[in-house]
GROMACS .gro file of C-alpha atoms in nm:
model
  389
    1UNK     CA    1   0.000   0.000   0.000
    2UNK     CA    2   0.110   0.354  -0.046
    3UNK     CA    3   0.167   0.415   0.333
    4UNK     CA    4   0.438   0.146   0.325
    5UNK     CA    5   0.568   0.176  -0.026
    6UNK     CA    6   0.897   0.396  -0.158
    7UNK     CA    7   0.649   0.676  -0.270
    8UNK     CA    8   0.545   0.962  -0.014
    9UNK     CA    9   0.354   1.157  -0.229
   10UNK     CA   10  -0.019   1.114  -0.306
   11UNK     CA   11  -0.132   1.364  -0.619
   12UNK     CA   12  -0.516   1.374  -0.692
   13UNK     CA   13  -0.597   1.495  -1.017
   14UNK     CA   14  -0.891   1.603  -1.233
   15UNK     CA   15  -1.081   1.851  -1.401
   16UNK     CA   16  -1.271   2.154  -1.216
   17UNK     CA   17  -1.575   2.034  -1.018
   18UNK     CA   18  -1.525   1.671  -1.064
   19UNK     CA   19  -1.497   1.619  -0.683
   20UNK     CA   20  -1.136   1.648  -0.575
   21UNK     CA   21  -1.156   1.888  -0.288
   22UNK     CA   22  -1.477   1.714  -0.126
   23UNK     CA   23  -1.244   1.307  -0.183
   24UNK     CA   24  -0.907   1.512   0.015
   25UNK     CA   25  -1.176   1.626   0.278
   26UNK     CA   26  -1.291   1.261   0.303
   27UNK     CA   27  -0.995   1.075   0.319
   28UNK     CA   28  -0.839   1.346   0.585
   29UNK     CA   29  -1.126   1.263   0.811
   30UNK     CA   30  -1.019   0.895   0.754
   31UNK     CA   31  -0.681   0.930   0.798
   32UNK     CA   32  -0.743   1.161   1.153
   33UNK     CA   33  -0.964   0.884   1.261
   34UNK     CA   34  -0.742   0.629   1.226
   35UNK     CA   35  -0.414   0.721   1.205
   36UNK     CA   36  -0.331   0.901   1.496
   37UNK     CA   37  -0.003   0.882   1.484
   38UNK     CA   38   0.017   1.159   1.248
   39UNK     CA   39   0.011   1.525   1.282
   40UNK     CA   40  -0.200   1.593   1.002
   41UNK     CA   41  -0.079   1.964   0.862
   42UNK     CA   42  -0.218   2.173   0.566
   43UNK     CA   43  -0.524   2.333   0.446
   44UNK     CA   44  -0.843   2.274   0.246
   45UNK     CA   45  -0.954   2.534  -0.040
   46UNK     CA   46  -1.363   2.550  -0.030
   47UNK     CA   47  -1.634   2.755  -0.229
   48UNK     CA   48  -1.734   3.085  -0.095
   49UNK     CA   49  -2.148   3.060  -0.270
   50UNK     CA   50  -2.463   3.237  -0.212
   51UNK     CA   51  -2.714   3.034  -0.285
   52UNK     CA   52  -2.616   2.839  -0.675
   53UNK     CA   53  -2.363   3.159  -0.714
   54UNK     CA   54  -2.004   3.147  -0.671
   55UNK     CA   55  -1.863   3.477  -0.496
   56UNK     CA   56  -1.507   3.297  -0.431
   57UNK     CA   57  -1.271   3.088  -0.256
   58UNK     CA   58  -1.181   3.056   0.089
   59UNK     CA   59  -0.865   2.843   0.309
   60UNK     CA   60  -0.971   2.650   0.591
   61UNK     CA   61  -0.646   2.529   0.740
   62UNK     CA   62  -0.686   2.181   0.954
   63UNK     CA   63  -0.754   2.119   1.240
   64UNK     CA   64  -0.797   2.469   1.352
   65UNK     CA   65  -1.132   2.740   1.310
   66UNK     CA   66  -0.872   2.965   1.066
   67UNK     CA   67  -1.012   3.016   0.695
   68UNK     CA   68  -0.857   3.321   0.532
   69UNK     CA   69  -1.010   3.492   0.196
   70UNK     CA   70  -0.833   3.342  -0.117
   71UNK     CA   71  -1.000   3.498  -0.359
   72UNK     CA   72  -1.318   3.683  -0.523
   73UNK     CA   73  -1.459   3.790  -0.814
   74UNK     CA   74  -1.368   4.144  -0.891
   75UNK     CA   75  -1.725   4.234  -0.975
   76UNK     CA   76  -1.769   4.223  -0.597
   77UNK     CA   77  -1.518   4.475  -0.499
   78UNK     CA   78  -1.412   4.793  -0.512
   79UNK     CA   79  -1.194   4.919  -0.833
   80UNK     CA   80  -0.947   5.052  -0.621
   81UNK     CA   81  -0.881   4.763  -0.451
   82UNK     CA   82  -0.805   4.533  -0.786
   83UNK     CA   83  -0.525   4.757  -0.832
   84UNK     CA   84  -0.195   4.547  -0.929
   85UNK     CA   85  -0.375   4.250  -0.754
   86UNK     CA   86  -0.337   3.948  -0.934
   87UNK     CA   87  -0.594   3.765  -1.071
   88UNK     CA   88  -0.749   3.437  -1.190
   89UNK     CA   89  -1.016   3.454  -1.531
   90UNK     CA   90  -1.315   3.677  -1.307
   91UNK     CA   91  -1.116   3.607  -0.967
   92UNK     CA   92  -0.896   3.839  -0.743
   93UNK     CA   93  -0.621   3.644  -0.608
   94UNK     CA   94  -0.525   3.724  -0.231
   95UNK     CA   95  -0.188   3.606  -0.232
   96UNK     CA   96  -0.108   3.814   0.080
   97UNK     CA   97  -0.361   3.595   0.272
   98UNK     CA   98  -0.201   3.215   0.144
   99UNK     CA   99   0.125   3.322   0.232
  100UNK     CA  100   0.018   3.406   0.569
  101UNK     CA  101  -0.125   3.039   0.581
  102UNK     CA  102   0.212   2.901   0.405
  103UNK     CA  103   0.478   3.102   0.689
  104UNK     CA  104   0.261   2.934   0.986
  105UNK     CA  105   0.333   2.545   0.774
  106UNK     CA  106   0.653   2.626   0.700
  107UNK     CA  107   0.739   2.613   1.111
  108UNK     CA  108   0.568   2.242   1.092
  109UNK     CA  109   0.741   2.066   0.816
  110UNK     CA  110   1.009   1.923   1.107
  111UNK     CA  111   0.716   1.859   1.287
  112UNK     CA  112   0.760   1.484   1.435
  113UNK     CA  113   0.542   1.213   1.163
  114UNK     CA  114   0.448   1.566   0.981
  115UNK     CA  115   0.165   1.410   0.722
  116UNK     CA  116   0.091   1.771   0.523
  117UNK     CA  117  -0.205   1.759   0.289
  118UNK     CA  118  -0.269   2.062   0.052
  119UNK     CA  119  -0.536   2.136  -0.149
  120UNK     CA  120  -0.511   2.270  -0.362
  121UNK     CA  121  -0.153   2.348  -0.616
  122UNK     CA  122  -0.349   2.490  -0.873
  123UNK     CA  123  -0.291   2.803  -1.129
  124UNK     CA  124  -0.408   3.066  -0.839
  125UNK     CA  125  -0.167   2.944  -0.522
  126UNK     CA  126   0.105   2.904  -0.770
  127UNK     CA  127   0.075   3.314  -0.819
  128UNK     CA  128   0.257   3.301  -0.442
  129UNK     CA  129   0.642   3.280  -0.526
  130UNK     CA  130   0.629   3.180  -0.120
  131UNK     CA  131   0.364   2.894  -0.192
  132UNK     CA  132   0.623   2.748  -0.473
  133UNK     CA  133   0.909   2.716  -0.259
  134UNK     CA  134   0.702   2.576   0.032
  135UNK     CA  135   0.601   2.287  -0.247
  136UNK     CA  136   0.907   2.244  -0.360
  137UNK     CA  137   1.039   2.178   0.006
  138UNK     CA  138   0.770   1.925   0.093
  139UNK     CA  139   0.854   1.748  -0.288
  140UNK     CA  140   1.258   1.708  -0.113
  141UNK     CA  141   1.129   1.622   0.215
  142UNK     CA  142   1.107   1.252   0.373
  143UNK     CA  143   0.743   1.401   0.478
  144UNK     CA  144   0.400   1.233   0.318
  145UNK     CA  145   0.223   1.528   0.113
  146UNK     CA  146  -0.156   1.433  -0.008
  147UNK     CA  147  -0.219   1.711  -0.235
  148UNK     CA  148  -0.515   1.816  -0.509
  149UNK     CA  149  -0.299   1.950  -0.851
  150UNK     CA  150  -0.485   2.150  -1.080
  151UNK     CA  151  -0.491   2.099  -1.442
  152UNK     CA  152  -0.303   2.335  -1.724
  153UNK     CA  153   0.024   2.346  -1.879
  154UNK     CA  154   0.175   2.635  -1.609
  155UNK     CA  155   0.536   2.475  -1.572
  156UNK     CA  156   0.488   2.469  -1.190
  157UNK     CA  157   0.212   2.248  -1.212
  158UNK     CA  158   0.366   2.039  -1.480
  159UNK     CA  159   0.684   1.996  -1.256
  160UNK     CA  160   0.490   1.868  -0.974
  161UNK     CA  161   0.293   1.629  -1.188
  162UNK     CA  162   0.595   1.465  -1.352
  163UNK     CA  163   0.771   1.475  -0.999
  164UNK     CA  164   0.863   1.111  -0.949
  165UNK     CA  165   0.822   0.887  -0.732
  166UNK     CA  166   0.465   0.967  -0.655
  167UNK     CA  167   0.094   0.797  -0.618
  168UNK     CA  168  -0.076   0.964  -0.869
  169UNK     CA  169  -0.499   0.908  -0.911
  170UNK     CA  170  -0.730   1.072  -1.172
  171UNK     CA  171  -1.095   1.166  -1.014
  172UNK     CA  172  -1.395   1.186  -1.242
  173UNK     CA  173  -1.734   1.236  -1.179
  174UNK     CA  174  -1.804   0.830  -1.274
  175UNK     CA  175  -1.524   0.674  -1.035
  176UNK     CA  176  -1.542   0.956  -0.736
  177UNK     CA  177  -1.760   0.713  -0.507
  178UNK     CA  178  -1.561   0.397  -0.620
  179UNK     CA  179  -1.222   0.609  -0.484
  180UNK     CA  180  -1.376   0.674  -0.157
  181UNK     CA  181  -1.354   0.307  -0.099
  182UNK     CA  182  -1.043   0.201  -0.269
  183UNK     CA  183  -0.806   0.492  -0.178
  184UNK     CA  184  -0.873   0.401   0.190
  185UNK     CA  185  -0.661   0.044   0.127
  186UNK     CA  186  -0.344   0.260   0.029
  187UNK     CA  187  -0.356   0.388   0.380
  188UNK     CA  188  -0.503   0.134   0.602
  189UNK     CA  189  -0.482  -0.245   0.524
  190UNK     CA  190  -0.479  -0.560   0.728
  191UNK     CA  191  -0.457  -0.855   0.391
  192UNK     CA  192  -0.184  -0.854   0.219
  193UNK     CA  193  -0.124  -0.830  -0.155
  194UNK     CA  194   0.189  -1.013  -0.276
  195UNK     CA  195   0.229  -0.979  -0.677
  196UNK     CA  196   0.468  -1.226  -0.862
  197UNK     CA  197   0.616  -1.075  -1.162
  198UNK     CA  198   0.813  -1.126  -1.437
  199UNK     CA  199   0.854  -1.203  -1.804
  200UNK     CA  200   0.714  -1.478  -2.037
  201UNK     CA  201   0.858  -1.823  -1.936
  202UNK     CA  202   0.969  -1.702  -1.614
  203UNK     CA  203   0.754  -1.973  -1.410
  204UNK     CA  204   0.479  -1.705  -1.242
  205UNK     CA  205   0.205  -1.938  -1.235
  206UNK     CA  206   0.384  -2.257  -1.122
  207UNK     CA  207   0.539  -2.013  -0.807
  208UNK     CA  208   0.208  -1.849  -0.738
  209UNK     CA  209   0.031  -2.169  -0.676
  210UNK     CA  210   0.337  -2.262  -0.481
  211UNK     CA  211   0.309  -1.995  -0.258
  212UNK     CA  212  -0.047  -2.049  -0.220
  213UNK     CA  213  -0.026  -2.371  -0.122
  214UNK     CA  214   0.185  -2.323   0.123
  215UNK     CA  215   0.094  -2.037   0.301
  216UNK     CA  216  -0.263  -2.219   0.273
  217UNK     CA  217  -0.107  -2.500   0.493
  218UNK     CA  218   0.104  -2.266   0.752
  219UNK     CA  219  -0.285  -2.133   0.822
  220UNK     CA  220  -0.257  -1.761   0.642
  221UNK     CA  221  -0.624  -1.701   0.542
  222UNK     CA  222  -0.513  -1.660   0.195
  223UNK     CA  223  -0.630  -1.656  -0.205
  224UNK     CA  224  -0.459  -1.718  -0.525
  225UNK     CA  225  -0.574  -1.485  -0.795
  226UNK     CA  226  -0.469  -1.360  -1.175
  227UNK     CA  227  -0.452  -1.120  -1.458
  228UNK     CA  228  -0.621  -1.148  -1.737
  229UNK     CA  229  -0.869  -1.289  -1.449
  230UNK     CA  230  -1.140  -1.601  -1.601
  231UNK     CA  231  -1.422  -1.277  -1.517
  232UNK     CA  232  -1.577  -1.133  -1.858
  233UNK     CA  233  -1.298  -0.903  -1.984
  234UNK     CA  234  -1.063  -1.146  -1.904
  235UNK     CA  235  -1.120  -1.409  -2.104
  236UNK     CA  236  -1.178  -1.169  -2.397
  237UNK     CA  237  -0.806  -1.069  -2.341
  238UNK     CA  238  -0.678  -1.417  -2.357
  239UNK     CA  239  -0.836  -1.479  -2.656
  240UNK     CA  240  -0.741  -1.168  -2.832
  241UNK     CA  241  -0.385  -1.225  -2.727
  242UNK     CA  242  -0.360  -1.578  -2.855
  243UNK     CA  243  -0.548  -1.514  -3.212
  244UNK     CA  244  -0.400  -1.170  -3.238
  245UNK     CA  245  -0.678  -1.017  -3.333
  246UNK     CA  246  -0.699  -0.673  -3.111
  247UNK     CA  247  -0.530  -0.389  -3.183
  248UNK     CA  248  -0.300  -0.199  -2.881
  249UNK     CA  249  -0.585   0.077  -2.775
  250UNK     CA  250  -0.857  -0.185  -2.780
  251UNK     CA  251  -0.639  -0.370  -2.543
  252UNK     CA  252  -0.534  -0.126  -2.308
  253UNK     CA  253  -0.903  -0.046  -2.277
  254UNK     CA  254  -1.012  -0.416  -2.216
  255UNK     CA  255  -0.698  -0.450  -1.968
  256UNK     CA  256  -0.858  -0.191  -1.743
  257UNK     CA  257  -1.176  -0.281  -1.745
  258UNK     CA  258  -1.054  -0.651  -1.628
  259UNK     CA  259  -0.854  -0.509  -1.354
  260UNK     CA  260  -1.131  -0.275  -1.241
  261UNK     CA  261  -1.360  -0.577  -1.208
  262UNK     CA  262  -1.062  -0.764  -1.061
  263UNK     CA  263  -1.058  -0.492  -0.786
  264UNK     CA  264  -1.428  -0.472  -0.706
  265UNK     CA  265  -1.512  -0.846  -0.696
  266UNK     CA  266  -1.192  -0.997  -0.557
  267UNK     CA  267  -0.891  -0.791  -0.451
  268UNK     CA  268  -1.102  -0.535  -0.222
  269UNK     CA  269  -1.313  -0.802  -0.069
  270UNK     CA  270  -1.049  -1.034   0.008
  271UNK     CA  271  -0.848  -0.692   0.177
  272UNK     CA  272  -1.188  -0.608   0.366
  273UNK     CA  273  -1.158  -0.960   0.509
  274UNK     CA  274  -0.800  -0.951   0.580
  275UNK     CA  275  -0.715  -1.253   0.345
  276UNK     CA  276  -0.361  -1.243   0.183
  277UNK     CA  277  -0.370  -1.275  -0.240
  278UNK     CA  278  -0.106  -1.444  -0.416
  279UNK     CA  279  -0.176  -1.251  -0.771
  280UNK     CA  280  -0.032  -1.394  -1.105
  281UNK     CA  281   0.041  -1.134  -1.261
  282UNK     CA  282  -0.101  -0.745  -1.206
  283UNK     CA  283  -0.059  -0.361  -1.321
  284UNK     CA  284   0.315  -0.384  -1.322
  285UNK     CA  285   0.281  -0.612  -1.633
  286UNK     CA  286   0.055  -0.378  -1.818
  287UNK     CA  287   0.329  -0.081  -1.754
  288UNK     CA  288   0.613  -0.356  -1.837
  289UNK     CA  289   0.426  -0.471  -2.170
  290UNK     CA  290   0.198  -0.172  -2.290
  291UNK     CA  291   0.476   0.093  -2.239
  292UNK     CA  292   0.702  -0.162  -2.463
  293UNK     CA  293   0.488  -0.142  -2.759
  294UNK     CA  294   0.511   0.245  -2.729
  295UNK     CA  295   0.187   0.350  -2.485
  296UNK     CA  296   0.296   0.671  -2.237
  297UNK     CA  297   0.408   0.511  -1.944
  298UNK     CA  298   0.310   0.778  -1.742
  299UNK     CA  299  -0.057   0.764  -1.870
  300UNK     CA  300  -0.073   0.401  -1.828
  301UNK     CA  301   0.076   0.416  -1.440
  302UNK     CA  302  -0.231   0.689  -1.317
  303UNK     CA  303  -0.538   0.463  -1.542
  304UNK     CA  304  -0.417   0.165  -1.373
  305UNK     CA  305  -0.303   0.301  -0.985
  306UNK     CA  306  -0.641   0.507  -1.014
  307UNK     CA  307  -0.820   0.202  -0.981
  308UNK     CA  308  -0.579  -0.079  -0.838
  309UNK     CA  309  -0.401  -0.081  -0.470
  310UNK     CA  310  -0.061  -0.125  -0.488
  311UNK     CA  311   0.103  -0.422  -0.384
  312UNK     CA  312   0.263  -0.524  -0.043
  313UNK     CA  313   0.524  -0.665  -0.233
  314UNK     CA  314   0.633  -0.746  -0.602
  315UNK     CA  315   0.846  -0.991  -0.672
  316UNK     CA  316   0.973  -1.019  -0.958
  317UNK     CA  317   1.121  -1.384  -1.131
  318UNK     CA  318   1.410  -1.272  -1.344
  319UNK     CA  319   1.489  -1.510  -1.608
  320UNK     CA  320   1.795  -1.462  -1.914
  321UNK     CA  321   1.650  -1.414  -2.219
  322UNK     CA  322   1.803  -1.749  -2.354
  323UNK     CA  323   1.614  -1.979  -2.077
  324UNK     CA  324   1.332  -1.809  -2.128
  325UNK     CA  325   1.272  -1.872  -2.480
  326UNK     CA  326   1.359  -2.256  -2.449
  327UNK     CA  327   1.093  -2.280  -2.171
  328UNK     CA  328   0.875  -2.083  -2.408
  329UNK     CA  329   0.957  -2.325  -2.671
  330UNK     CA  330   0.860  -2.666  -2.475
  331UNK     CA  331   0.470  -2.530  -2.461
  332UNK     CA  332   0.189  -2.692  -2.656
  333UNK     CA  333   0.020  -2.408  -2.644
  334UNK     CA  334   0.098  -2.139  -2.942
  335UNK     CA  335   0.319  -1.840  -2.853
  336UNK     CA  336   0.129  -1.553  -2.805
  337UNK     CA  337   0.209  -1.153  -3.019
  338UNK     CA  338   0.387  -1.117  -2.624
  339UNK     CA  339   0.678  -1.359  -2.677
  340UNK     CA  340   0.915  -1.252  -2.896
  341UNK     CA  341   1.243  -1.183  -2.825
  342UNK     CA  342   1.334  -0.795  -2.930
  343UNK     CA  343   1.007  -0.737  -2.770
  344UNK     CA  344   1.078  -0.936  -2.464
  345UNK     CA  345   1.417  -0.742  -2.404
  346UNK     CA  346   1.218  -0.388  -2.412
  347UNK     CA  347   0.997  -0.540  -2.122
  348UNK     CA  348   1.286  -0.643  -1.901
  349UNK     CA  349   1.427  -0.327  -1.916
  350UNK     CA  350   1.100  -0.121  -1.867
  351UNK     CA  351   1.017  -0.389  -1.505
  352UNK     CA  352   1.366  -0.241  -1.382
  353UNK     CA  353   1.183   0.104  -1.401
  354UNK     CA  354   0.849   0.037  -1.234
  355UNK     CA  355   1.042  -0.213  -0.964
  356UNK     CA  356   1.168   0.104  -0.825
  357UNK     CA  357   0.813   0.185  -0.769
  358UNK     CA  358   0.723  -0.053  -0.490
  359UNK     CA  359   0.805  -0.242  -0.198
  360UNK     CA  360   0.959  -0.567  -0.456
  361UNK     CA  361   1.249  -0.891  -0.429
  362UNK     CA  362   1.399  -1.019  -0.730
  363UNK     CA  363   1.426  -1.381  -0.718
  364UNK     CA  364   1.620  -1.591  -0.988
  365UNK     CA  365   1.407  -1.803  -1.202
  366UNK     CA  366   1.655  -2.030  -1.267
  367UNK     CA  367   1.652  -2.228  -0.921
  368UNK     CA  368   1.391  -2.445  -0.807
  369UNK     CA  369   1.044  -2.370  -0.721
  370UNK     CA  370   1.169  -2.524  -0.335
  371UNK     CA  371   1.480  -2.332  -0.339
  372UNK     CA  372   1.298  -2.001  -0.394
  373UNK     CA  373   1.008  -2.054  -0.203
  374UNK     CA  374   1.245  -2.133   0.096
  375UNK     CA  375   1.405  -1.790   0.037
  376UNK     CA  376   1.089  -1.594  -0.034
  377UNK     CA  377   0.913  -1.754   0.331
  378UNK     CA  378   1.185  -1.619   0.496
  379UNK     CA  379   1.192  -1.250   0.334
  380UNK     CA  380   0.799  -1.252   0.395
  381UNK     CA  381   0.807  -1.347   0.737
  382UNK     CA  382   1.107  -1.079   0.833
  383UNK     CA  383   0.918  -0.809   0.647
  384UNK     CA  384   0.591  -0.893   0.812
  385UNK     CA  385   0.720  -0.955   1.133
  386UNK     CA  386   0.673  -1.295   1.181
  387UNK     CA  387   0.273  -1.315   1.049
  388UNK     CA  388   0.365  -1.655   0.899
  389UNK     CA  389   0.490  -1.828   1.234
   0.00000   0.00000   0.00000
């Protein structure tokens, strides 16, 4: 989950009035509730409206009764008072009143298990040279940030977008209410979801089951699980795959709409009921594979993390090349459009990216089922302090 994983930044995205503001406040009230180890630091930017008008925006900084004007439409105020203000489309921007806001933070970001959230880093706070900086020291701080980033193609906003390694999620009015429920397992989470990884040939399946098994028989309440899954989308996958009759945008969308059933019908039920899943394959394989036959990486890591928890733990089966293909080779079934060398060599190199991404142990495929499983038992139970005893 993201609370345990190498990334300490959380970025929600999405258009104007999708939701993103009113998710932030929802997940803060979580996170207070429950995690109360934290000192939970930052503000909240809200409407200021009259009935169905908007007049403004106001900052209501946490945990305190403090809100401070951000900004109003200039139709609402005196002339004189616009006067080299700056301003937003129809809105006055009080930058004088953020920064205010921004010098009391500032004295909190050494603040013992500081968790700051900040909404929002859109095209108005960004005015405040102040406000920049103060991003820019949370982005090179060891400190979590869960932060709302606006839209647009101001540079600031790009940089913190592109900043990497981050959580990043897309809102829209169709998945808000889904997110409610699914970004809570990035925080809080008593299963466990252990991913095995790695190329075509690489023995997933066979180690999977193995793991299964085993952790079936040392009494984890456990499932085993994979992608494509044998719901509705994925058997459509498989079968495009093997008769290669899908073209790459058709498959990215069929890809997702697996995984999001995955996700609703067996990953976050099985995490609700504390099981552990053993998952053949996941989202790291769509990144390794898609991105290889030229999608945007970036694009495909927010579609797939907006809907899928990160793993616990990947680990990842690395297998040469050479092996791989002989395995490959012994199959009765027919090679799939995935298993061909040159293409196979752009995927191994794209995994080392996205392993840097999570919590993951790289295993060689070339010992025994036994041997590794041995290995992998004992990593698991050090890492999850001896669950498996």
């Amino acid at each position: 989950m993201f609370l345990n994983s190498p990334r300490k930044k959380f970025f929600v995205l999405g258009a104007p009035g999708v939701g993103k503001t009113t998710l932030v406040e929802y997940l803060f009230k979580f996170l207070k509730k429950n995690l109360s180890s934290f000192n939970f630091l930052g503000f909240l930017t809200t409407e200021i409206r009259e009935g169905a008008e908007r007049k403004g925006f106001k900052i209501k900084v946490l945990n305190s009764n403090m809100e401070s004007l951000l900004a109003i439409r200039k139709d609402l105020i005196d002339s004189e008072e616009i006067k080299d203000k700056p301003f937003i489309g129809k809105y006055v921007v009080k930058i004088e009143n953020l920064e205010k806001v921004v010098e009391n933070l500032e004295k909190e970001i050494r603040k013992e298990n500081a968790f700051f959230i900040i909404d929002e880093i859109g095209k108005m706070e960004i005015l405040s040279l102040k406000f920049r900086k103060f991003v820019e020291k949370l982005l090179i701080s060891p400190v979590y940030l869960l932060a709302t980033v606006g839209k647009g193609e101001a540079p600031f906003l790009k940089k913190v977008r592109d900043f990497e390694p981050a959580f990043l999620c897309e809102v829209t009015k169709e998945n808000r209410d889904f997110l409610r429920n699914r970004l809570k397992f990035e925080f809080i989470r008593k299963g466990k979801l252990i991913v095995i990884e790695g190329i075509d040939g690489a023995g997933k399946t066979t180690f999977a089951k193995a793991l299964y098994e085993t952790l079936k028989k040392r009494g984890i309440n456990c499932i085993f699980s994979c992608e494509p899954t044998f719901g509705p989308f994925g058997e459509k996958i498989k079968s495009a795959l093997i008769k290669k009759e899908s073209n790459l945008q058709d498959l990215r969308l069929l890809f997702l709409k697996d995984r999001k059933w995955h996700v609703e019908n067996i990953i976050i039920p099985a995490l609700e009921a504390q099981k552990w899943i053993i998952l053949d394959r996941y989202y790291p394989s769509t990144l390794a594979y898609q991105s290889s036959q030229g999608l945007p990486f970036r694009e495909l890591l927010i579609e797939n993390e907006t809907i899928a928890p990160i793993p616990d733990i990947v680990i990842y089966l690395e297998l040469p090349l050479e092996v791989a293909f002989k395995r490959i080779g012994n199959r009765e079934k027919r090679i799939t459009i995935f298993e061909k060398r040159e293409f196979l060599e752009r995927v191994t190199e794209t995994y080392k990216r996205c392993l840097k991404l999570f919590n993951y142990l790289i295993i060689d495929a070339t010992k025994s089922v036994e041997e590794n499983l041995k290995y992998l038992l004992e990593f698991l139970d050090s890492k999850f302090k001896s669950s498996l005893s």
